PDB file of C-alpha atoms in Angstrom:
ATOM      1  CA  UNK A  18      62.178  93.034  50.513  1.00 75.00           C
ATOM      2  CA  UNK A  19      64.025  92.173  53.759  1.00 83.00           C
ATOM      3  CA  UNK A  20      60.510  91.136  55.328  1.00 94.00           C
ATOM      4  CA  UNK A  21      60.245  91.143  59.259  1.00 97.00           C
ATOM      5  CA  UNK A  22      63.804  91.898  61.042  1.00 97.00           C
ATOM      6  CA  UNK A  23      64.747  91.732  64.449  1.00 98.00           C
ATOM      7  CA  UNK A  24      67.282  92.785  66.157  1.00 97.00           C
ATOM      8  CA  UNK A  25      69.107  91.157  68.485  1.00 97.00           C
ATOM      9  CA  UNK A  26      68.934  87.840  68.074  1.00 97.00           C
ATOM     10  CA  UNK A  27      69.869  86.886  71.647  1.00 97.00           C
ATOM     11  CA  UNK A  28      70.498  88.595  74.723  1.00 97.00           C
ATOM     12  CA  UNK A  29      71.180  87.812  78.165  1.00 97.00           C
ATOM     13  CA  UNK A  30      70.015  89.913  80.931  1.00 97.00           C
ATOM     14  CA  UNK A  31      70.621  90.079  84.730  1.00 97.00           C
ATOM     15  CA  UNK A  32      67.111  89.782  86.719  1.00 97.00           C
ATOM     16  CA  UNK A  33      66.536  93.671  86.593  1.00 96.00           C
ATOM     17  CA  UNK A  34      67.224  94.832  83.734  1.00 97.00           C
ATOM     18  CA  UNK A  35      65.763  96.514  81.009  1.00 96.00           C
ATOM     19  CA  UNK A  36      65.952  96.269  77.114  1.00 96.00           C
ATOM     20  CA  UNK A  37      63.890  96.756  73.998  1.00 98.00           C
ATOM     21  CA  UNK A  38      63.952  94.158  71.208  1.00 98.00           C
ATOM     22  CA  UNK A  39      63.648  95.715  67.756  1.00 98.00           C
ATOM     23  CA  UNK A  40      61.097  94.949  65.501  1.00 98.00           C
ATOM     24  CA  UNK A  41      61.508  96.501  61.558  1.00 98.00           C
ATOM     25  CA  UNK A  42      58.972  95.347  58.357  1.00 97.00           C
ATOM     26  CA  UNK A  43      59.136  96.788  54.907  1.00 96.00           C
ATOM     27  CA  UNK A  44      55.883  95.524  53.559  1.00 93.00           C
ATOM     28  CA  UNK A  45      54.062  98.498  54.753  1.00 93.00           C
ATOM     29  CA  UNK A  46      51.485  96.445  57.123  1.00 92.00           C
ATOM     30  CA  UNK A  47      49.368  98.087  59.439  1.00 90.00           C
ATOM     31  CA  UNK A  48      49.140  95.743  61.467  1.00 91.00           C
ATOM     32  CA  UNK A  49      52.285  94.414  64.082  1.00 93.00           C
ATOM     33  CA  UNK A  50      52.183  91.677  66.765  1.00 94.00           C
ATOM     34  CA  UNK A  51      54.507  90.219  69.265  1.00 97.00           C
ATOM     35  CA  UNK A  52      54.537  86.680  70.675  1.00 96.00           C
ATOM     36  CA  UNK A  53      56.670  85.087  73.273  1.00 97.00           C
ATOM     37  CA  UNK A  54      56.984  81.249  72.886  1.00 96.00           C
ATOM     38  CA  UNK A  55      58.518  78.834  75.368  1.00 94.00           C
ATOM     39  CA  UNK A  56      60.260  75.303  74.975  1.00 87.00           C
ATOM     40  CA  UNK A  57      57.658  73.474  73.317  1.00 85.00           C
ATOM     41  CA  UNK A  58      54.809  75.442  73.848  1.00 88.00           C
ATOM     42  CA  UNK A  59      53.026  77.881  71.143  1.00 90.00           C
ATOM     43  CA  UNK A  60      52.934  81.635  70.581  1.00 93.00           C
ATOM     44  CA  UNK A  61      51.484  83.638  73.249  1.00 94.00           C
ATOM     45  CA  UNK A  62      50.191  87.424  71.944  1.00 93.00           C
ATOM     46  CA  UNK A  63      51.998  89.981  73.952  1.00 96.00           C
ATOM     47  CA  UNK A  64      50.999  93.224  72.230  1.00 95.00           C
ATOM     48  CA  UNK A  65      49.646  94.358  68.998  1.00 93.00           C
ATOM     49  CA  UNK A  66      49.391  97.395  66.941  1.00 92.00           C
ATOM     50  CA  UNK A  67      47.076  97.787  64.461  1.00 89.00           C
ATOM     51  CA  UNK A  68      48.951 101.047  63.059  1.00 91.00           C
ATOM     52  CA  UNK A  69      50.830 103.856  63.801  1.00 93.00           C
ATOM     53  CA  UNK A  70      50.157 105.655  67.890  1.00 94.00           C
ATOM     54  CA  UNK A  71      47.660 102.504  68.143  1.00 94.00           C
ATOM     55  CA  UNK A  72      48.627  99.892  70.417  1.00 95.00           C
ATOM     56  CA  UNK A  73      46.680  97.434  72.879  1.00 93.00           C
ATOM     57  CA  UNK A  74      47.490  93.998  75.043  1.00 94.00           C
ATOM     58  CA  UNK A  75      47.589  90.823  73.654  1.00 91.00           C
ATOM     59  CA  UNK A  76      47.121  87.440  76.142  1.00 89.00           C
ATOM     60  CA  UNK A  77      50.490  88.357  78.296  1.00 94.00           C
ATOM     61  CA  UNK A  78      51.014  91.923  78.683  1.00 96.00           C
ATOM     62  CA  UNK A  79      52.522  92.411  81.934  1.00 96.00           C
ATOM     63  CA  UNK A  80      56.255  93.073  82.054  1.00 96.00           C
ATOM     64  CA  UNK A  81      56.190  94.602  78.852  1.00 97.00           C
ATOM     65  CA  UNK A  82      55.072  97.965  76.706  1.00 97.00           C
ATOM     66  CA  UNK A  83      55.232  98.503  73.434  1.00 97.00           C
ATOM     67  CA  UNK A  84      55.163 101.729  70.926  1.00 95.00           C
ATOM     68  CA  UNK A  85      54.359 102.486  67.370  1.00 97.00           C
ATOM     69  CA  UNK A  86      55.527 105.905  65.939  1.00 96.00           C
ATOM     70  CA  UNK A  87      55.798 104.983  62.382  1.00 96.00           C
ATOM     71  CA  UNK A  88      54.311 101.760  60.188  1.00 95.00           C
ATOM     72  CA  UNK A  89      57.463 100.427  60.144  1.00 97.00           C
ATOM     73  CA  UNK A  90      58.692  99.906  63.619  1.00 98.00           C
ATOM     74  CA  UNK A  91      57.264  98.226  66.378  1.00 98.00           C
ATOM     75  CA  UNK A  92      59.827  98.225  69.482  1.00 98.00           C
ATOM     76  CA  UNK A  93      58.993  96.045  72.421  1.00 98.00           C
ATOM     77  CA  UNK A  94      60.293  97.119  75.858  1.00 98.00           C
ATOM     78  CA  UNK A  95      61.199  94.928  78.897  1.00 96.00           C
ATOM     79  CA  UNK A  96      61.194  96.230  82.298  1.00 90.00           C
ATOM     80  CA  UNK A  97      62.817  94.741  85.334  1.00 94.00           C
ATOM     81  CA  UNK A  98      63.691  91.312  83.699  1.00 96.00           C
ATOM     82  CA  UNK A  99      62.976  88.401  85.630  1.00 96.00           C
ATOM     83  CA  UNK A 100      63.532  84.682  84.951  1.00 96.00           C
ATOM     84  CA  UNK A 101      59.932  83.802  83.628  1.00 96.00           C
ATOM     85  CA  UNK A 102      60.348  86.617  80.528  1.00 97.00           C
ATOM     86  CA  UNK A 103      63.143  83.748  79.530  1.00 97.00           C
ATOM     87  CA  UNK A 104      61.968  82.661  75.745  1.00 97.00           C
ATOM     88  CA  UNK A 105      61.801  83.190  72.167  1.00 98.00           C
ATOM     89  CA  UNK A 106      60.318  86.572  71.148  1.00 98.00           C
ATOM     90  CA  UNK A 107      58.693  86.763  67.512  1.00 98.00           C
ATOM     91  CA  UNK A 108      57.652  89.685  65.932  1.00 97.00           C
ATOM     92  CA  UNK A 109      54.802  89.493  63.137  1.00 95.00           C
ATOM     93  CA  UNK A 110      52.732  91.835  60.703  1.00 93.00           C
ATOM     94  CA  UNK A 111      49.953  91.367  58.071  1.00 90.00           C
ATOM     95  CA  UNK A 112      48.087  93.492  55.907  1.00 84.00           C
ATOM     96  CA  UNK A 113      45.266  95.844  56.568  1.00 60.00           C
ATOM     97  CA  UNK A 114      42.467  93.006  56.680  1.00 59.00           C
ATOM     98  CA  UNK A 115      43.319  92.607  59.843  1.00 53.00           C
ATOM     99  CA  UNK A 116      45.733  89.786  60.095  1.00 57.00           C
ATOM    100  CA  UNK A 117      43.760  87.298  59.735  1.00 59.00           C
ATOM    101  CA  UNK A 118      45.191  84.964  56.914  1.00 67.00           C
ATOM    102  CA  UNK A 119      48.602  85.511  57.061  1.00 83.00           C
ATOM    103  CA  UNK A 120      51.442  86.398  59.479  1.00 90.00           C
ATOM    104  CA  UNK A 121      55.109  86.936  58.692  1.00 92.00           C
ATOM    105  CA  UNK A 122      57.289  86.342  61.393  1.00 95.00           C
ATOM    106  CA  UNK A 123      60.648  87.933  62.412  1.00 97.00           C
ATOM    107  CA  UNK A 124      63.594  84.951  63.101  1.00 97.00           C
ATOM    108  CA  UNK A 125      62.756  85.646  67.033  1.00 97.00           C
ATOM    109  CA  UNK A 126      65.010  86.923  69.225  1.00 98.00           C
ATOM    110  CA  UNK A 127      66.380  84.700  72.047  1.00 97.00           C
ATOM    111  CA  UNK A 128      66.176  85.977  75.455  1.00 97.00           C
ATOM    112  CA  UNK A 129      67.854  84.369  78.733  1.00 97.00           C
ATOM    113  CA  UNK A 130      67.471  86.422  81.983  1.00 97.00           C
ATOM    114  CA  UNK A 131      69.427  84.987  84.823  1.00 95.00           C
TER     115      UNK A 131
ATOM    116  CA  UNK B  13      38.282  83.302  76.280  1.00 69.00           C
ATOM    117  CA  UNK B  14      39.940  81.441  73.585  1.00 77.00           C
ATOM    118  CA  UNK B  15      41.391  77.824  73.324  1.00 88.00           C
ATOM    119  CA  UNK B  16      42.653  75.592  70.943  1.00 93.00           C
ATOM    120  CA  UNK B  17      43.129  71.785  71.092  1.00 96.00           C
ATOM    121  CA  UNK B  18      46.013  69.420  69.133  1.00 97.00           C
ATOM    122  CA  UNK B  19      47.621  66.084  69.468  1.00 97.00           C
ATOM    123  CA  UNK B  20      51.159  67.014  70.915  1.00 95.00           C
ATOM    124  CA  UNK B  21      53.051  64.351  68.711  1.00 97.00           C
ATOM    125  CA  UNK B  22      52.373  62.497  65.245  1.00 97.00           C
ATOM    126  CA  UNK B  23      54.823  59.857  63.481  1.00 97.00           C
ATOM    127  CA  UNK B  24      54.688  58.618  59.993  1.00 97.00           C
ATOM    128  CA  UNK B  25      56.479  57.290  57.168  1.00 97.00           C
ATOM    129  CA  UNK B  26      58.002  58.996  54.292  1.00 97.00           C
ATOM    130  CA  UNK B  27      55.824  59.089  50.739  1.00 97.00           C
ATOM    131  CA  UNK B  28      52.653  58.626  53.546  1.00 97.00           C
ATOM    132  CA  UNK B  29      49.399  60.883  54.402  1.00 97.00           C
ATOM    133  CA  UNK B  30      48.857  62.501  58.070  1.00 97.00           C
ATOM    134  CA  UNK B  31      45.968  64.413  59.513  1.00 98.00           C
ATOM    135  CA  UNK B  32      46.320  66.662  62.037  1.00 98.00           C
ATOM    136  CA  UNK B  33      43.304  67.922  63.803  1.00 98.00           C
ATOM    137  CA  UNK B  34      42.989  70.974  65.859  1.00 97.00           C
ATOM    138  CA  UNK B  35      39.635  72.049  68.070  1.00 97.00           C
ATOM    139  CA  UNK B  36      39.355  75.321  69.369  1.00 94.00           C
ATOM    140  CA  UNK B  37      36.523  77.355  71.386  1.00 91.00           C
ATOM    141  CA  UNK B  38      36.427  81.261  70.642  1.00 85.00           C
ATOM    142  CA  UNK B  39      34.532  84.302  70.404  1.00 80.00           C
ATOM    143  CA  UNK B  40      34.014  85.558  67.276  1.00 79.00           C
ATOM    144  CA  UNK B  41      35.534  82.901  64.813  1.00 82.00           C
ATOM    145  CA  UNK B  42      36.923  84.685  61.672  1.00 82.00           C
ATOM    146  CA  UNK B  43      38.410  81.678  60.613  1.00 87.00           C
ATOM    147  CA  UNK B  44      41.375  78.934  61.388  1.00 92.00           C
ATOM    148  CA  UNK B  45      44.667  79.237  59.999  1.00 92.00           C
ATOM    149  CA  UNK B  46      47.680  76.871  59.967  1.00 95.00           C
ATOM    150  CA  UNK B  47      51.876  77.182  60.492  1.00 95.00           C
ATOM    151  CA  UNK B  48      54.771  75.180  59.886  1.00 97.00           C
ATOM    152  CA  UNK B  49      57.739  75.797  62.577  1.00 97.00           C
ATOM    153  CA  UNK B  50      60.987  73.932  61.952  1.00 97.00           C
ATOM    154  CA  UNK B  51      63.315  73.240  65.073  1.00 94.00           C
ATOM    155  CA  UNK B  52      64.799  77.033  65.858  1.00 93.00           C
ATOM    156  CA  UNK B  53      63.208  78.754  62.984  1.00 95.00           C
ATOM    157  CA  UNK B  54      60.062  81.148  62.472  1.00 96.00           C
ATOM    158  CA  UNK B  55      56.495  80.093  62.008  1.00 95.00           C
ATOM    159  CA  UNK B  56      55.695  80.164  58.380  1.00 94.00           C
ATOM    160  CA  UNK B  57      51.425  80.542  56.725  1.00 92.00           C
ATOM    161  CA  UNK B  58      50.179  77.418  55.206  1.00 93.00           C
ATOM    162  CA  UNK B  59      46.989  77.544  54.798  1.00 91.00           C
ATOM    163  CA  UNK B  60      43.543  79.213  55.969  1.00 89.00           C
ATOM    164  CA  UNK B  61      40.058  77.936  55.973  1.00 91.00           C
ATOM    165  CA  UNK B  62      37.143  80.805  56.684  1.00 88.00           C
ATOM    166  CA  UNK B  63      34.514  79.305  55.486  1.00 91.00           C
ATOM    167  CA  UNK B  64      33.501  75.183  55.515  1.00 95.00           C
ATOM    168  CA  UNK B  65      35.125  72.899  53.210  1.00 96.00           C
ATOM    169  CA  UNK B  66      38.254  71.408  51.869  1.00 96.00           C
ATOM    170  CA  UNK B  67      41.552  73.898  51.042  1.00 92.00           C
ATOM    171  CA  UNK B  68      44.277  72.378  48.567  1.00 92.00           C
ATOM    172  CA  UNK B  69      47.850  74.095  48.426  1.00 87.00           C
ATOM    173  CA  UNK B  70      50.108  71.789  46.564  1.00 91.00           C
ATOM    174  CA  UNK B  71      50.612  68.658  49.278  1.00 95.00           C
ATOM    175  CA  UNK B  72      49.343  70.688  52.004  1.00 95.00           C
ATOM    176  CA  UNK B  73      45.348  70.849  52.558  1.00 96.00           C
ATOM    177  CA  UNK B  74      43.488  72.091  55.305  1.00 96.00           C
ATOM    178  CA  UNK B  75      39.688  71.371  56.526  1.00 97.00           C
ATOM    179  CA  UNK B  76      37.340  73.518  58.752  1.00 96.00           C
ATOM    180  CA  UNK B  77      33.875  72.550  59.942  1.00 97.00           C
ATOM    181  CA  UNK B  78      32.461  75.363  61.863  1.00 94.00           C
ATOM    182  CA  UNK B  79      29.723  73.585  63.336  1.00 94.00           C
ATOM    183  CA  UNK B  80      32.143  71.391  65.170  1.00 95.00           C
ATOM    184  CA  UNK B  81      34.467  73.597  66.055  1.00 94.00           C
ATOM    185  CA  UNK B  82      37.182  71.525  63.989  1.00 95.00           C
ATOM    186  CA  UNK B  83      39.679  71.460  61.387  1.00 97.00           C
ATOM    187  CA  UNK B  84      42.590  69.374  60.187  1.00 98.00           C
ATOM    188  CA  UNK B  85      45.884  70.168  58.268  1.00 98.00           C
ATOM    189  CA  UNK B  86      46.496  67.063  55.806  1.00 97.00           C
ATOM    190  CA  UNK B  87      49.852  66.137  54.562  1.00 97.00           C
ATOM    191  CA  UNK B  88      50.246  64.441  51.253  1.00 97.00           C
ATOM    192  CA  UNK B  89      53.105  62.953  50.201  1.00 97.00           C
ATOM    193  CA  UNK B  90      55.481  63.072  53.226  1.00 97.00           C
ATOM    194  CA  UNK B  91      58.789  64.411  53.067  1.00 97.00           C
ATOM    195  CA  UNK B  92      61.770  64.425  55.076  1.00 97.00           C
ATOM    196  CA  UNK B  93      61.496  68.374  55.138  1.00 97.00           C
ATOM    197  CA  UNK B  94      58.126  67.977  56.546  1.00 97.00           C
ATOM    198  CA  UNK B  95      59.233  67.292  60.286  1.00 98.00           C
ATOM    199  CA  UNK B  96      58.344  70.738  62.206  1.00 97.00           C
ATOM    200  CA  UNK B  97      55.848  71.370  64.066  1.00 97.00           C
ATOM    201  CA  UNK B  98      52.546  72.666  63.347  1.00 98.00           C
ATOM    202  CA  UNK B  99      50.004  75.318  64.746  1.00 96.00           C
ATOM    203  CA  UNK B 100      46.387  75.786  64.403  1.00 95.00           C
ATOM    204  CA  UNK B 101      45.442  79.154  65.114  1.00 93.00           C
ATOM    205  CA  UNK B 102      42.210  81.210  65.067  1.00 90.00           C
ATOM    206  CA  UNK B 103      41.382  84.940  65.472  1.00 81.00           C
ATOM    207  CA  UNK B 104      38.759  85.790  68.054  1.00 71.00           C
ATOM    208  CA  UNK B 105      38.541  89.269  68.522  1.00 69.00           C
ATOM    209  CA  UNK B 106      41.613  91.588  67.950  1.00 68.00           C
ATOM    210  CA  UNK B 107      42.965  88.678  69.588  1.00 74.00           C
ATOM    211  CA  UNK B 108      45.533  85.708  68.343  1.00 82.00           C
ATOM    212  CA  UNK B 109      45.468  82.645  70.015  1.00 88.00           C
ATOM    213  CA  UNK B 110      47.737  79.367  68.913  1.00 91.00           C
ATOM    214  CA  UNK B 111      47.552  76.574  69.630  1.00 93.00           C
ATOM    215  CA  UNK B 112      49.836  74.008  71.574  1.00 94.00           C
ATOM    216  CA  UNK B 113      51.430  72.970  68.319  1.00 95.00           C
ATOM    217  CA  UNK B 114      51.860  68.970  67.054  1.00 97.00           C
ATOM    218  CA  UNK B 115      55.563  67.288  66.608  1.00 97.00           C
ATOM    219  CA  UNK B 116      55.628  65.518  63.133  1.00 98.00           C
ATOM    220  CA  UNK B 117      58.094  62.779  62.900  1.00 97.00           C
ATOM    221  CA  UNK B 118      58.668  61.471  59.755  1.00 97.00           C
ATOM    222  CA  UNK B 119      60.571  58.357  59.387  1.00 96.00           C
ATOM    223  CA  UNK B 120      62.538  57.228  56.321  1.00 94.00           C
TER     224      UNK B 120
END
């Protein structure tokens, strides 16, 4: 069991660009978060999926979208980077009570945007 | 909305005992859960408290009083490992919120 991957683990983009971070989990959750932390701060929910073609918006949506065609994958897309979508992106899923004991978590993927 | 309250910074001594507290305000508590984040690495479950009452796991116990809105992670036994920082977190809603996170020093 490989867990929670993500791929890549960092990037820098120029202040309009675009990429999606991969997210991957063998465990066969249904559910699938993402979370953006800053320097010393905590997470911050960006999306979640609570299984396959069923997504909705965490705390801080905006800038981002997300998909989920299969169980396993849960891609998150940036749009027009800009300097504040700077941080550490985590990826997360838990099993099909709803997340709310545990959470694995990806390594994070580092993003700078200049 | 949902909020969560921690001390930003606790020191203590190796072989001691530390308390962390965390309150939080939310909609639809489902319970608080705890995570240990080491300097560049992934959060990692320690422990979850649903219902009132004291929850042992090895050194690592965690408290939740639902009339007060309150719970504490309690670390027995320090180890130099233990320096990370830790996250109280709750579930209100679909939602996840966590909380500011606490810096635990410990000190030879």
């Amino acid at each position: 069991n490989a867990g929670v991957t993500q791929t890549p683990k960092f990037r820098i983009l120029k202040i309009g660009q675009s990429m999606t971070l991969q997210c991957t989990q063998d465990m066969n959750h249904n559910y699938m978060y993402w979370y953006r932390q800053d320097p010393g701060m905590g997470l911050k929910l960006i999306y979640y999926s609570v299984g396959a073609g069923i997504t909705d918006k965490g705390e801080v949506p905006n800038g981002y979208n997300v998909s989920r065609s299969t169980t396993e994958d849960f891609p998150l897309r940036l749009e027009l980077a800009a300097p504040s979508q700077t941080s550490v992106y985590f990826c997360a899923s838990s099993s099909g009570t709803g997340g709310i004991r545990t959470q694995y978590f990806g390594p994070g993927t580092r993003l700078l945007v200049l | 909305g949902q909020s969560l309250e921690q001390p930003s910074e606790v020191t203590a001594v190796e072989g001691a005992i530390v308390q962390i507290n965390c309150t939080y305000q939310t909609s639809g508590f489902y319970g608080l859960s705890w995570y240990q984040q080491h300097d560049g690495g992934a959060p990692t479950f320690l422990s979850y408290n649903a219902l009132d009452g004291l929850e042992e796991t090895g050194r690592f116990s965690s408290f939740l009083s639902r009339s007060d809105s309150y719970g504490y992670l309690l670390l027995q036994e320090l180890q130099m490992k233990d320096s990370a920082s830790y996250f109280c977190a709750v579930k209100g809603g679909q939602n996840f919120v966590f909380g500011p996170g606490t810096r635990l020093s410990v000190l030879p």
